Short mmCIF file of C-alpha atoms in Angstrom, two decimals:
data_model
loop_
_atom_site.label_atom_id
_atom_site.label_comp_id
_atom_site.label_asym_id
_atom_site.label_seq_id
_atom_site.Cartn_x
_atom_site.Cartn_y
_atom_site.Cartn_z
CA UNK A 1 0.00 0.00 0.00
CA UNK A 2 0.84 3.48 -0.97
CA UNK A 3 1.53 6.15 1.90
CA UNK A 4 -0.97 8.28 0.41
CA UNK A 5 -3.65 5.47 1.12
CA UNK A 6 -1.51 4.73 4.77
CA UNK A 7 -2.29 8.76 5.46
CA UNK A 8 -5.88 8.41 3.65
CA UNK A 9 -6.28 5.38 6.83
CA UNK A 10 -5.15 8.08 9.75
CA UNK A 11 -6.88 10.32 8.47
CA UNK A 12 -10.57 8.49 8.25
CA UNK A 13 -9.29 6.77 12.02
CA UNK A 14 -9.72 3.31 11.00
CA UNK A 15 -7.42 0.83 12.64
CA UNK A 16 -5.99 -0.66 9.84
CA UNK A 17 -3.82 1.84 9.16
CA UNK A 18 -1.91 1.14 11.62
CA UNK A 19 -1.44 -2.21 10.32
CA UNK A 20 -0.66 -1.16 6.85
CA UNK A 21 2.05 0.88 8.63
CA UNK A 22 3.55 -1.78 10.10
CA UNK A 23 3.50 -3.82 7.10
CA UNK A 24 5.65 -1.46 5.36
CA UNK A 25 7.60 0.52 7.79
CA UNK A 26 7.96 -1.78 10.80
CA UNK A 27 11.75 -3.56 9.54
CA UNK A 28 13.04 -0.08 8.87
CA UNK A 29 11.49 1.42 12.29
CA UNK A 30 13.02 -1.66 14.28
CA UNK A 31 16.29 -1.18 12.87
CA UNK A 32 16.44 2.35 13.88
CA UNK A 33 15.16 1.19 17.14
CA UNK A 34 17.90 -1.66 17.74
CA UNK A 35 20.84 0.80 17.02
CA UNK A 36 20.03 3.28 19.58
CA UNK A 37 19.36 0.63 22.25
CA UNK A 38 20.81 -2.26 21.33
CA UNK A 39 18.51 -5.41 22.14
CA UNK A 40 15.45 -6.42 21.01
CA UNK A 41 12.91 -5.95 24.30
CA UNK A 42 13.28 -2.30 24.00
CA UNK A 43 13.49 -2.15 20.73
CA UNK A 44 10.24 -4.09 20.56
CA UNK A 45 8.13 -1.75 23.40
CA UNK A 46 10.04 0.97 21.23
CA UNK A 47 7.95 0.26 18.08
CA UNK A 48 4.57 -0.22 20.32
CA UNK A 49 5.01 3.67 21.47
CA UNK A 50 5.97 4.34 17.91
CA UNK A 51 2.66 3.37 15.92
CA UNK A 52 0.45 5.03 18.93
CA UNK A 53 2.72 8.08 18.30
CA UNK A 54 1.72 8.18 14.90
CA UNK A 55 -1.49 7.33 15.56
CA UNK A 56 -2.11 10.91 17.57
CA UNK A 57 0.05 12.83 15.34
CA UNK A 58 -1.62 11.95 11.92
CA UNK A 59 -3.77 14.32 11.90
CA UNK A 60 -3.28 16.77 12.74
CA UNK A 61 -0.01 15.82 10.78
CA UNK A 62 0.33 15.28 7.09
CA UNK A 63 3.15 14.42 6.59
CA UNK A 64 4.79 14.33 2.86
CA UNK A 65 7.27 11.81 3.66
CA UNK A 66 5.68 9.04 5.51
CA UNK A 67 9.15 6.85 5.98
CA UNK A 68 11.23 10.07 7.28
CA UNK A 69 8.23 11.26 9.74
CA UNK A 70 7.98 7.65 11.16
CA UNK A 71 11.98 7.52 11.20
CA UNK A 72 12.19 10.61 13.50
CA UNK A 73 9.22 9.78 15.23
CA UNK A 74 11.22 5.64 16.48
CA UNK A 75 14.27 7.74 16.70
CA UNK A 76 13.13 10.18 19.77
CA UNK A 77 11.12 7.44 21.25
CA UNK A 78 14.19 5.36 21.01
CA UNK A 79 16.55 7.98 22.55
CA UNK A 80 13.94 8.50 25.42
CA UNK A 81 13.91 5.07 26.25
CA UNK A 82 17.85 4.95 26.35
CA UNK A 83 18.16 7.73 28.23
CA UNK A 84 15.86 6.22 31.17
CA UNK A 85 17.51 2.99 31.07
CA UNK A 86 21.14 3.62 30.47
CA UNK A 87 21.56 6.91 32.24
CA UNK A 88 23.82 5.34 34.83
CA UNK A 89 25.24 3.03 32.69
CA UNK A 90 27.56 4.82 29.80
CA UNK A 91 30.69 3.31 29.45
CA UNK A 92 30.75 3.76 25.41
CA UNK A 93 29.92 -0.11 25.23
CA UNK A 94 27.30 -0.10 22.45
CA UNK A 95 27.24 1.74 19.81
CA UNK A 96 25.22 4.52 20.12
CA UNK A 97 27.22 5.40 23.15
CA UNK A 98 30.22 5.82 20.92
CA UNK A 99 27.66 7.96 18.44
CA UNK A 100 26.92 10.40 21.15
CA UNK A 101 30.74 10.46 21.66
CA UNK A 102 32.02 11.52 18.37
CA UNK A 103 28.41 13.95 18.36
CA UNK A 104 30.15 15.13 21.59
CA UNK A 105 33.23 16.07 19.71
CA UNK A 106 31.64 18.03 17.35
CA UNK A 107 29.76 20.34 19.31
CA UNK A 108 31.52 24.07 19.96
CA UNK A 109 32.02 24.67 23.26
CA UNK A 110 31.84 27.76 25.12
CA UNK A 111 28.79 28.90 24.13
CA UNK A 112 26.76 31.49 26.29
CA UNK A 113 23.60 31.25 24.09
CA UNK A 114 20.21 30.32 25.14
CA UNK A 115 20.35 26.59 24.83
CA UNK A 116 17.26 25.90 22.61
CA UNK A 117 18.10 29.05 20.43
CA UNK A 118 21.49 27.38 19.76
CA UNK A 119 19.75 24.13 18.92
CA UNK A 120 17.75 25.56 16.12
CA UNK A 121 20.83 27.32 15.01
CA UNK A 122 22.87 24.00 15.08
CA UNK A 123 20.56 22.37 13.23
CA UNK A 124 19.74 24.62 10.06
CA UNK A 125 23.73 24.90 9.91
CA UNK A 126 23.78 21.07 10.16
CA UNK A 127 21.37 20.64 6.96
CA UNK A 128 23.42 23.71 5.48
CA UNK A 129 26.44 21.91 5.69
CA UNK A 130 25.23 18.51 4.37
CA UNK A 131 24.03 20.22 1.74
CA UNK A 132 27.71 21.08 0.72
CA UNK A 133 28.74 17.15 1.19
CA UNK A 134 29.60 15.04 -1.44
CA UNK A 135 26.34 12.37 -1.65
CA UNK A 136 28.71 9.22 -0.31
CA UNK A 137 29.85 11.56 2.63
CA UNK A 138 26.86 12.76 3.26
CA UNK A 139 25.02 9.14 3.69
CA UNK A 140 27.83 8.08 5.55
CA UNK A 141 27.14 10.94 8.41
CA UNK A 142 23.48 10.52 8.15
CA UNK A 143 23.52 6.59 8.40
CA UNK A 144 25.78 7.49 11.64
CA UNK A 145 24.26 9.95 13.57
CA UNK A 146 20.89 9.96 12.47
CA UNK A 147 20.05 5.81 11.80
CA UNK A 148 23.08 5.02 15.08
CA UNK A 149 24.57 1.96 12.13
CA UNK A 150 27.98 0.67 13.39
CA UNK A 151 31.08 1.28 10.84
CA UNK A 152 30.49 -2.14 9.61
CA UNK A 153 27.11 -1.90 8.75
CA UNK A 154 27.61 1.62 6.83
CA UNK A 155 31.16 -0.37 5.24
CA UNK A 156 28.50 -2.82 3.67
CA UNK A 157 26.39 -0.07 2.94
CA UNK A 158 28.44 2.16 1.06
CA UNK A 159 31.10 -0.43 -0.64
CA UNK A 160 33.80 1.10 1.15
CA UNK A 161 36.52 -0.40 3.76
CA UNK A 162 35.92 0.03 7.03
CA UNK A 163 39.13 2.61 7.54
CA UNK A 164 37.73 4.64 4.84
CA UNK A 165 34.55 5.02 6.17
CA UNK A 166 35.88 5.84 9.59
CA UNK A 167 38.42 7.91 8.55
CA UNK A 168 35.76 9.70 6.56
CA UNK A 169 33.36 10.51 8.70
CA UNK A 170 36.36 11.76 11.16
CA UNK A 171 37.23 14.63 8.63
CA UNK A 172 33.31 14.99 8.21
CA UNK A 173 32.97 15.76 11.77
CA UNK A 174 36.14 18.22 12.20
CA UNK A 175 34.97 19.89 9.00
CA UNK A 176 31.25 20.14 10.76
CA UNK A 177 33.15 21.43 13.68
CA UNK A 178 35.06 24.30 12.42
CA UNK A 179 31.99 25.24 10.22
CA UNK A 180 29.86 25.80 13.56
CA UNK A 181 32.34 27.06 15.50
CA UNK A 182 32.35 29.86 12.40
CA UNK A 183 29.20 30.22 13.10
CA UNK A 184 29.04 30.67 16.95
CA UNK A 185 32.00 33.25 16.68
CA UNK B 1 24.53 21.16 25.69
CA UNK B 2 24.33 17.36 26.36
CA UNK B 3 25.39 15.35 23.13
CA UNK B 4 21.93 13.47 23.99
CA UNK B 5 20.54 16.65 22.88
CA UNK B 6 22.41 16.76 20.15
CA UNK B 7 21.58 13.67 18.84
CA UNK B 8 18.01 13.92 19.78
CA UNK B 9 18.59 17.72 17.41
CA UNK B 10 19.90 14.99 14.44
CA UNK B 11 16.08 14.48 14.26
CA UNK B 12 15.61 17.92 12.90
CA UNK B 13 18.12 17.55 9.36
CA UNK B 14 16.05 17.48 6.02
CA UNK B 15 14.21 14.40 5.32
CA UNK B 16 15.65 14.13 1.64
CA UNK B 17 18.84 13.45 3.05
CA UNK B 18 17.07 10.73 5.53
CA UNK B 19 15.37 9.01 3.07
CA UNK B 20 19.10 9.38 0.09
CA UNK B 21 20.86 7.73 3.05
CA UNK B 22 18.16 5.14 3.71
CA UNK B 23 18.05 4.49 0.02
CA UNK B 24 21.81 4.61 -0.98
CA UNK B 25 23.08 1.50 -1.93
CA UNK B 26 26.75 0.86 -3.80
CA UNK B 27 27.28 -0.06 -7.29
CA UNK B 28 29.44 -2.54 -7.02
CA UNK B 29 32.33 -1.85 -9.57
CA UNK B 30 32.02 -6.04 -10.56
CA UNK B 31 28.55 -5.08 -11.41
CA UNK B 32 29.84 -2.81 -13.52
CA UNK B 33 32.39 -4.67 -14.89
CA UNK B 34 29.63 -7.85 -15.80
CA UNK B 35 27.60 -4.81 -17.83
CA UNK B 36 30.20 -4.75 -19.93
CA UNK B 37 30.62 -7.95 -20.04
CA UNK B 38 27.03 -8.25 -21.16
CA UNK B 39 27.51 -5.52 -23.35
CA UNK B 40 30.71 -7.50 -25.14
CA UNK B 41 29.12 -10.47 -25.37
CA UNK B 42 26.09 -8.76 -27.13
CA UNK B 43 28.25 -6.71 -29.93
CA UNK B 44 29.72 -9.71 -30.65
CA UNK B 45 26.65 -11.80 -31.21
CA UNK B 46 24.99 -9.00 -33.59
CA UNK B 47 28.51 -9.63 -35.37
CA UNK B 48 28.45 -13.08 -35.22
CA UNK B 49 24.72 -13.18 -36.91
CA UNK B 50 25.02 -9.93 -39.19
CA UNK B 51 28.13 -10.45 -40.86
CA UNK B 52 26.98 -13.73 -42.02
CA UNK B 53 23.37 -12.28 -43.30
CA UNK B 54 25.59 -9.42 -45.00
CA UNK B 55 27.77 -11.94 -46.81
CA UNK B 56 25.14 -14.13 -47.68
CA UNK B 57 23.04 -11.01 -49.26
CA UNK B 58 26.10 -9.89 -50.99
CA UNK B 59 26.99 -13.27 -52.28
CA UNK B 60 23.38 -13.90 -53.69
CA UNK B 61 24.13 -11.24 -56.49
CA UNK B 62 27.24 -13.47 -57.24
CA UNK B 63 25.94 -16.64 -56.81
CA UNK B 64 22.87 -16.30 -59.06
CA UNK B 65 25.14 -14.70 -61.73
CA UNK B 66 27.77 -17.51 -61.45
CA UNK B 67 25.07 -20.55 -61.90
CA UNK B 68 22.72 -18.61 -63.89
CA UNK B 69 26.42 -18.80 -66.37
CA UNK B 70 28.32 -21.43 -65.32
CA UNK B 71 25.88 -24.26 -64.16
CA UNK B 72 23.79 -23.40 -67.49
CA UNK B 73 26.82 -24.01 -69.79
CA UNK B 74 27.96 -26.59 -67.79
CA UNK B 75 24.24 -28.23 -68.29
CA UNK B 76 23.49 -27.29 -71.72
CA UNK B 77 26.53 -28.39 -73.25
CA UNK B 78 24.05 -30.92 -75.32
CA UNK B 79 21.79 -27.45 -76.23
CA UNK B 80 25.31 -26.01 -77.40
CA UNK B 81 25.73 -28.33 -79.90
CA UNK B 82 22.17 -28.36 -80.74
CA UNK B 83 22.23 -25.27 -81.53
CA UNK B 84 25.96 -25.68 -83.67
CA UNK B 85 24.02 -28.74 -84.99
CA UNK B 86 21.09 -26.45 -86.07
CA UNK B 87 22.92 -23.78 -87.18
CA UNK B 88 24.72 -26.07 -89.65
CA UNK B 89 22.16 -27.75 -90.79
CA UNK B 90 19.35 -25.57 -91.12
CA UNK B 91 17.13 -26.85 -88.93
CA UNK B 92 17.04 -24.11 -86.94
CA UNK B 93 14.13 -21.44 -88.82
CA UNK B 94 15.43 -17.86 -88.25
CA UNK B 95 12.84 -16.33 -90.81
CA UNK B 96 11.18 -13.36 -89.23
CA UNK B 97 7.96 -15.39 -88.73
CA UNK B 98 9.84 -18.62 -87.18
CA UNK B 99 11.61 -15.65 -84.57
CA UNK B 100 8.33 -14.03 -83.92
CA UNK B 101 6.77 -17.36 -82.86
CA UNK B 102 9.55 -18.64 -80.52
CA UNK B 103 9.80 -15.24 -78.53
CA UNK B 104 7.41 -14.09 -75.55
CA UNK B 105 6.67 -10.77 -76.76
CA UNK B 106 6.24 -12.22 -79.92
CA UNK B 107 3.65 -9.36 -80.40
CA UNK B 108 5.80 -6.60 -79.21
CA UNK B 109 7.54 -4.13 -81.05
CA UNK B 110 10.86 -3.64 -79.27
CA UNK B 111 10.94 0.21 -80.29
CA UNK B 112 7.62 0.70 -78.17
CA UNK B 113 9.04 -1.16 -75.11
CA UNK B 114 8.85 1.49 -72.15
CA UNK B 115 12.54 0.20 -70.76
CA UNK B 116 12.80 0.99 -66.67
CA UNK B 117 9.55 2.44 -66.50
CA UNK B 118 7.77 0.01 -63.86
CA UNK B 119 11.71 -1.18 -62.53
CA UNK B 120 13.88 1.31 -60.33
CA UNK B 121 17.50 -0.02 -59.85
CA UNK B 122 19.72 1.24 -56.84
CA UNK B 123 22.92 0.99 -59.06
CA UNK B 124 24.54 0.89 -62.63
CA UNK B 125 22.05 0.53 -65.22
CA UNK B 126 24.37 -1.93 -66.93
CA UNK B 127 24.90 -4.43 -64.28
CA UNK B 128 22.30 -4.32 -62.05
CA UNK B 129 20.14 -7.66 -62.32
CA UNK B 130 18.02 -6.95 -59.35
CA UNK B 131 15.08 -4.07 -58.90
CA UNK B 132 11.83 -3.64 -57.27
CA UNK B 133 8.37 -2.85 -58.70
CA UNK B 134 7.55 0.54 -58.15
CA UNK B 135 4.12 -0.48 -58.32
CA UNK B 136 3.99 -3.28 -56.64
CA UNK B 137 7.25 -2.80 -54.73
CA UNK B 138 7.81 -6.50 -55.23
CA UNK B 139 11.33 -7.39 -55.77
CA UNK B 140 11.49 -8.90 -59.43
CA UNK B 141 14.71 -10.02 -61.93
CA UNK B 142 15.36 -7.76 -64.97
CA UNK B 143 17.27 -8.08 -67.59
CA UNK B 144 20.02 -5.51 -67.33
CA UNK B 145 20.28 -2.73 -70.13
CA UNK B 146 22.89 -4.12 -72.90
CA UNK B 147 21.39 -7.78 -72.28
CA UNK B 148 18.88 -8.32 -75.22
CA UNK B 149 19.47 -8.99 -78.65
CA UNK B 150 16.86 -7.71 -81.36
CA UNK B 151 16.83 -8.69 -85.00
CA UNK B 152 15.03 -7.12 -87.78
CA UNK B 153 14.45 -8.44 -90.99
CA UNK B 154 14.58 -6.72 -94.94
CA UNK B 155 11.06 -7.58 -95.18
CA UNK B 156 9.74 -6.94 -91.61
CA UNK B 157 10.91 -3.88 -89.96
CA UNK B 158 9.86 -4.37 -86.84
CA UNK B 159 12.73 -5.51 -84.43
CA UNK B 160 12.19 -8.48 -82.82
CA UNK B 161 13.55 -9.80 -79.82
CA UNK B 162 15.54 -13.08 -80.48
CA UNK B 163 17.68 -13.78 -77.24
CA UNK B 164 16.53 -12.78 -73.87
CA UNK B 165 19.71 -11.96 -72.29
CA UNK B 166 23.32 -11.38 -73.90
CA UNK B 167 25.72 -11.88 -71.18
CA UNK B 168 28.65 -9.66 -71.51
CA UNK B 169 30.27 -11.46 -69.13
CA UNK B 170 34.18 -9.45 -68.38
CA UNK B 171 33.93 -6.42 -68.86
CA UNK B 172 31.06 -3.96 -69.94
CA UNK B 173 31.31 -0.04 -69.32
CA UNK B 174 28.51 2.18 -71.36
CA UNK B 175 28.79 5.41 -69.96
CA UNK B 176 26.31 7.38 -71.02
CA UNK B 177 26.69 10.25 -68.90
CA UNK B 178 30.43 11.02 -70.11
CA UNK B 179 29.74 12.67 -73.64
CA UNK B 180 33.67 11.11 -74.44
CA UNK B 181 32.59 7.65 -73.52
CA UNK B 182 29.22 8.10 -74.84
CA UNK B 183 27.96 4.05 -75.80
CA UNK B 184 31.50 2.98 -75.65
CA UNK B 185 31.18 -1.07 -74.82
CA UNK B 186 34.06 -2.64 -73.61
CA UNK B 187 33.31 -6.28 -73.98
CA UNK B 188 35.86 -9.42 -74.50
CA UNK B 189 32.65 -11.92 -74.40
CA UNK B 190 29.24 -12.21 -75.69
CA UNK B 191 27.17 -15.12 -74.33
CA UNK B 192 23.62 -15.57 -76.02
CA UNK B 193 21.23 -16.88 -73.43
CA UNK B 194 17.87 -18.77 -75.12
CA UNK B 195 14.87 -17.07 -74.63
CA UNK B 196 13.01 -20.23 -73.98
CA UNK B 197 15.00 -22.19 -71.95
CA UNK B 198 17.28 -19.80 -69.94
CA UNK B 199 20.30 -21.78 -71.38
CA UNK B 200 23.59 -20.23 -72.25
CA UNK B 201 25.31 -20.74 -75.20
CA UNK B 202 28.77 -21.08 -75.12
CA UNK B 203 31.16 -18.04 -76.70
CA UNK B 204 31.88 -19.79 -80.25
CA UNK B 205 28.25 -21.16 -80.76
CA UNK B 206 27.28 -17.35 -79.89
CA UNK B 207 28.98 -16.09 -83.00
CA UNK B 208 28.25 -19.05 -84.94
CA UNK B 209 24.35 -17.59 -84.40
CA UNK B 210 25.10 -14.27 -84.92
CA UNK B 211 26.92 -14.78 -87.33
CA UNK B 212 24.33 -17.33 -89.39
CA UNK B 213 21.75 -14.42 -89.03
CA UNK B 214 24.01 -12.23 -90.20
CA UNK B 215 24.31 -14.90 -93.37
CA UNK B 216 21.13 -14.79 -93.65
CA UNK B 217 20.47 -10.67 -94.25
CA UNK B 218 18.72 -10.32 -90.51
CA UNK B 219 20.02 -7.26 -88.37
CA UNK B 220 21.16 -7.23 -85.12
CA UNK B 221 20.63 -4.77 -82.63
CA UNK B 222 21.79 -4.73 -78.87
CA UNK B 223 19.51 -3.24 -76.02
CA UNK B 224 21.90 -0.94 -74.71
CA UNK B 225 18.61 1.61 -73.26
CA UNK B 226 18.80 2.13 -69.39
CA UNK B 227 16.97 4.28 -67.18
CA UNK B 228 18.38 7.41 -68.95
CA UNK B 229 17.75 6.91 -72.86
CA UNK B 230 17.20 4.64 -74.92
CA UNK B 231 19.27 2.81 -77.37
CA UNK B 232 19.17 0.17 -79.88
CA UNK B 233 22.36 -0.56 -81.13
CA UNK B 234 23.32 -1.96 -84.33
CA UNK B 235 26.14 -4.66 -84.28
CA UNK B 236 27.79 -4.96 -87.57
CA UNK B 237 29.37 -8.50 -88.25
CA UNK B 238 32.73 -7.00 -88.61
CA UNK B 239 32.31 -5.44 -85.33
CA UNK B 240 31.39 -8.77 -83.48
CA UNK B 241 34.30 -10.47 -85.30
CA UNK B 242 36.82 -8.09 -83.67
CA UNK B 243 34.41 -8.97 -80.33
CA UNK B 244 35.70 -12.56 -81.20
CA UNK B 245 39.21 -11.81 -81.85
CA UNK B 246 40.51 -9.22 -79.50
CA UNK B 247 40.84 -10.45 -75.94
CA UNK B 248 39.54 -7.13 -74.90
CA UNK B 249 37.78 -4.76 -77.23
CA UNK B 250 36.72 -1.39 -76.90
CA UNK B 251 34.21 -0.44 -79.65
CA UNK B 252 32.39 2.80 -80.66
CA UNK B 253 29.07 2.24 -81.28
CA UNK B 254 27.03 4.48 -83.46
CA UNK B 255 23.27 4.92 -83.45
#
């Protein structure tokens, strides 16, 4: 089924939508899932919050791409849950702890801007500068720090070795650096 | 800022680039390599099939020539002599009546023939043996221009067509475009071909017939028309005597 005809479902409230949802989204939801928190309980109750998430926000949401909405939707659901369960426990064992460490790396310190403000500003500089990526680069950091996939996984992903992914997303993220560090001075 | 926020603000970059990274799969370079591979292997099946097909088409126009010659004579060599045979003897009736009644167009006069109008050919008007209807568009077999052989009598004017093709079978150039070479024929051999049967005669029993009609007061006149004009020429017996004589002849012709 079409996304259109997924939406059309929402929209009229009839159950099945959510069904047809799953049927075409639920793999690529999971995975996002299982690479922020790593095992398959979570990741499971993740995908539960995720289809009654979508289920209040369409409507009022219409959202033009279906797969992206649903992505970010898992993805914040995903980060809540780790947050509540592995608050205490960070030692940079999985992998999305090692994400949030090279994220870490990127960010310009010393700010003295209103947090949220700087947020918003992060994040239109962010799409600004992937804009300027070459398209392999540019998947490389999104399958990274937006889907959480391990060096391996993007290695398959892209056809490259696994050095020349991570060396490439290394000189991503010191390019990304000095660019918003530009911008906060 | 806590880099949970952070990533938690990775939610916020432009779905396009979500759903390119999603999407993005490598082209293997092997893949590419197998294309053209496939692509190879392809060319060199359209060779393998076409270059056959060409040669076959191009040997047709050979092949027909060569047995519509050489397998006749080799066939008719018993016609050959018939016709020596008949030629000596008599039995052969080359009156204008006995020539009328052996030929197709035994009705037609050869002057009114419309020569090329119904038949386009793609090349020489000499040599080309192969046109198409332009009515029909059907591809049919025509005599090329020089290739018929008329006679015409003292008492009957009319020219008659004796022979249905006159192979000139080494070398014939009539140029009728080049006002130097205008009806120049360069022939070393004349074949007569019977109109009835389709069977050659050999060189010498060609002249022997010619030359027994000549005996016997007819004219003889070569088609030479082709798509540009048209052109009966006379062949004097001392001119198809040198034909016989000179390995390779080149010959004014006057009309």
């Amino acid at each position: 089924m079409d996304d259109i005809r997924i939406i059309d479902l929402f929209f009229k409230r009839d159950e099945s939508a959510i069904a047809a949802f799953a049927d075409k989204y639920k793999g690529y939801c999971a995975k996002i899932a299982r690479n922020i928190l790593g095992n398959q309980e979570d990741t499971e109750e993740c995908l539960n919050d995720t289809y009654m998430r979508i289920w209040d926000s369409i409507p009022p949401n219409k959202p033009d791409n279906l797969q992206a909405f649903a992505g970010k939707i898992t993805r914040n659901l995903a980060i809540d849950v780790y947050k509540k369960k592995n608050a205490s426990k960070r030692g940079g064992i999985q992998n999305v702890d090692l994400v949030l460490d090279e994220l870490d790396e990127m960010i310009p310190s010393g700010q003295n801007i209103e947090e949220g403000v700087i947020v918003k500003d992060i994040i239109n500089r962010i799409n600004y500068f992937l804009y300027s990526l070459e398209k392999e680069q540019r998947v490389m950091f999104v399958l990274r720090y937006f889907y959480g996939y391990t060096l391996d996984e993007i290695s398959k992903r892209v056809g490259r070795p696994k050095s020349t992914v991570h060396n490439n997303l290394e000189k991503t993220r010191n390019s990304l650096k000095l660019f918003l560090e530009r911008g906060v001075e | 800022m806590k880099n949970e926020e952070i990533l938690r603000a990775m939610n916020a970059i432009n779905d396009k680039y979500i759903f390119e990274a999603e999407a993005y799969r490598h082209v293997y370079k092997v893949k590419l390599k197998s294309k053209f591979l496939e692509m190879a292997v392809c060319i060199c099946l359209v060779l393998v099939v076409t270059v056959p097909v060409l040669n076959t088409n191009n040997d047709k126009y050979e092949n027909d020539a060569v047995s519509y010659t050489s397998q006749s004579m080799a066939e008719d060599v018993s016609d050959v002599e018939t016709f020596s045979n008949s030629g000596t003897s008599g039995s052969y009736n080359v009156d204008t009546s006995a020539v009328i009644g052996t030929g197709v167009n035994e009705n037609e006069d050869a002057e009114d023939r419309d020569f090329g109008a119904n038949v386009s050919f793609a090349g020489s008007a000499e040599n080309d043996m192969y046109g198409s209807d332009s009515e029909t568009g059907d591809s049919v077999y025509e005599k090329s221009a020089a290739d018929s052989v008329f006679i015409k009598s003292n008492a009957d004017s009319r020219l008659v067509e004796a022979y249905d093709d006159i192979f000139i079978t080494k070398n014939l150039e009539k140029i009728l475009n080049s006002s130097e070479n205008k009806n120049t024929i360069i022939a070393t051999e004349i074949i007569f071909v019977d109109k009835e049967t389709g069977n050659c005669l050999d060189i010498e029993s060609s002249y022997s017939e010619i030359d027994r009609l000549f005996t016997e007061g007819y004219d003889i006149y070569i088609d030479a028309s082709d798509g540009y004009e048209k052109a009966m020429i006379n062949i004097t017996k001392s001119q198809l005597e040198d034909f016989s004589k000179d390995e390779k002849y080149e010959y004014w012709f006057g009309y």
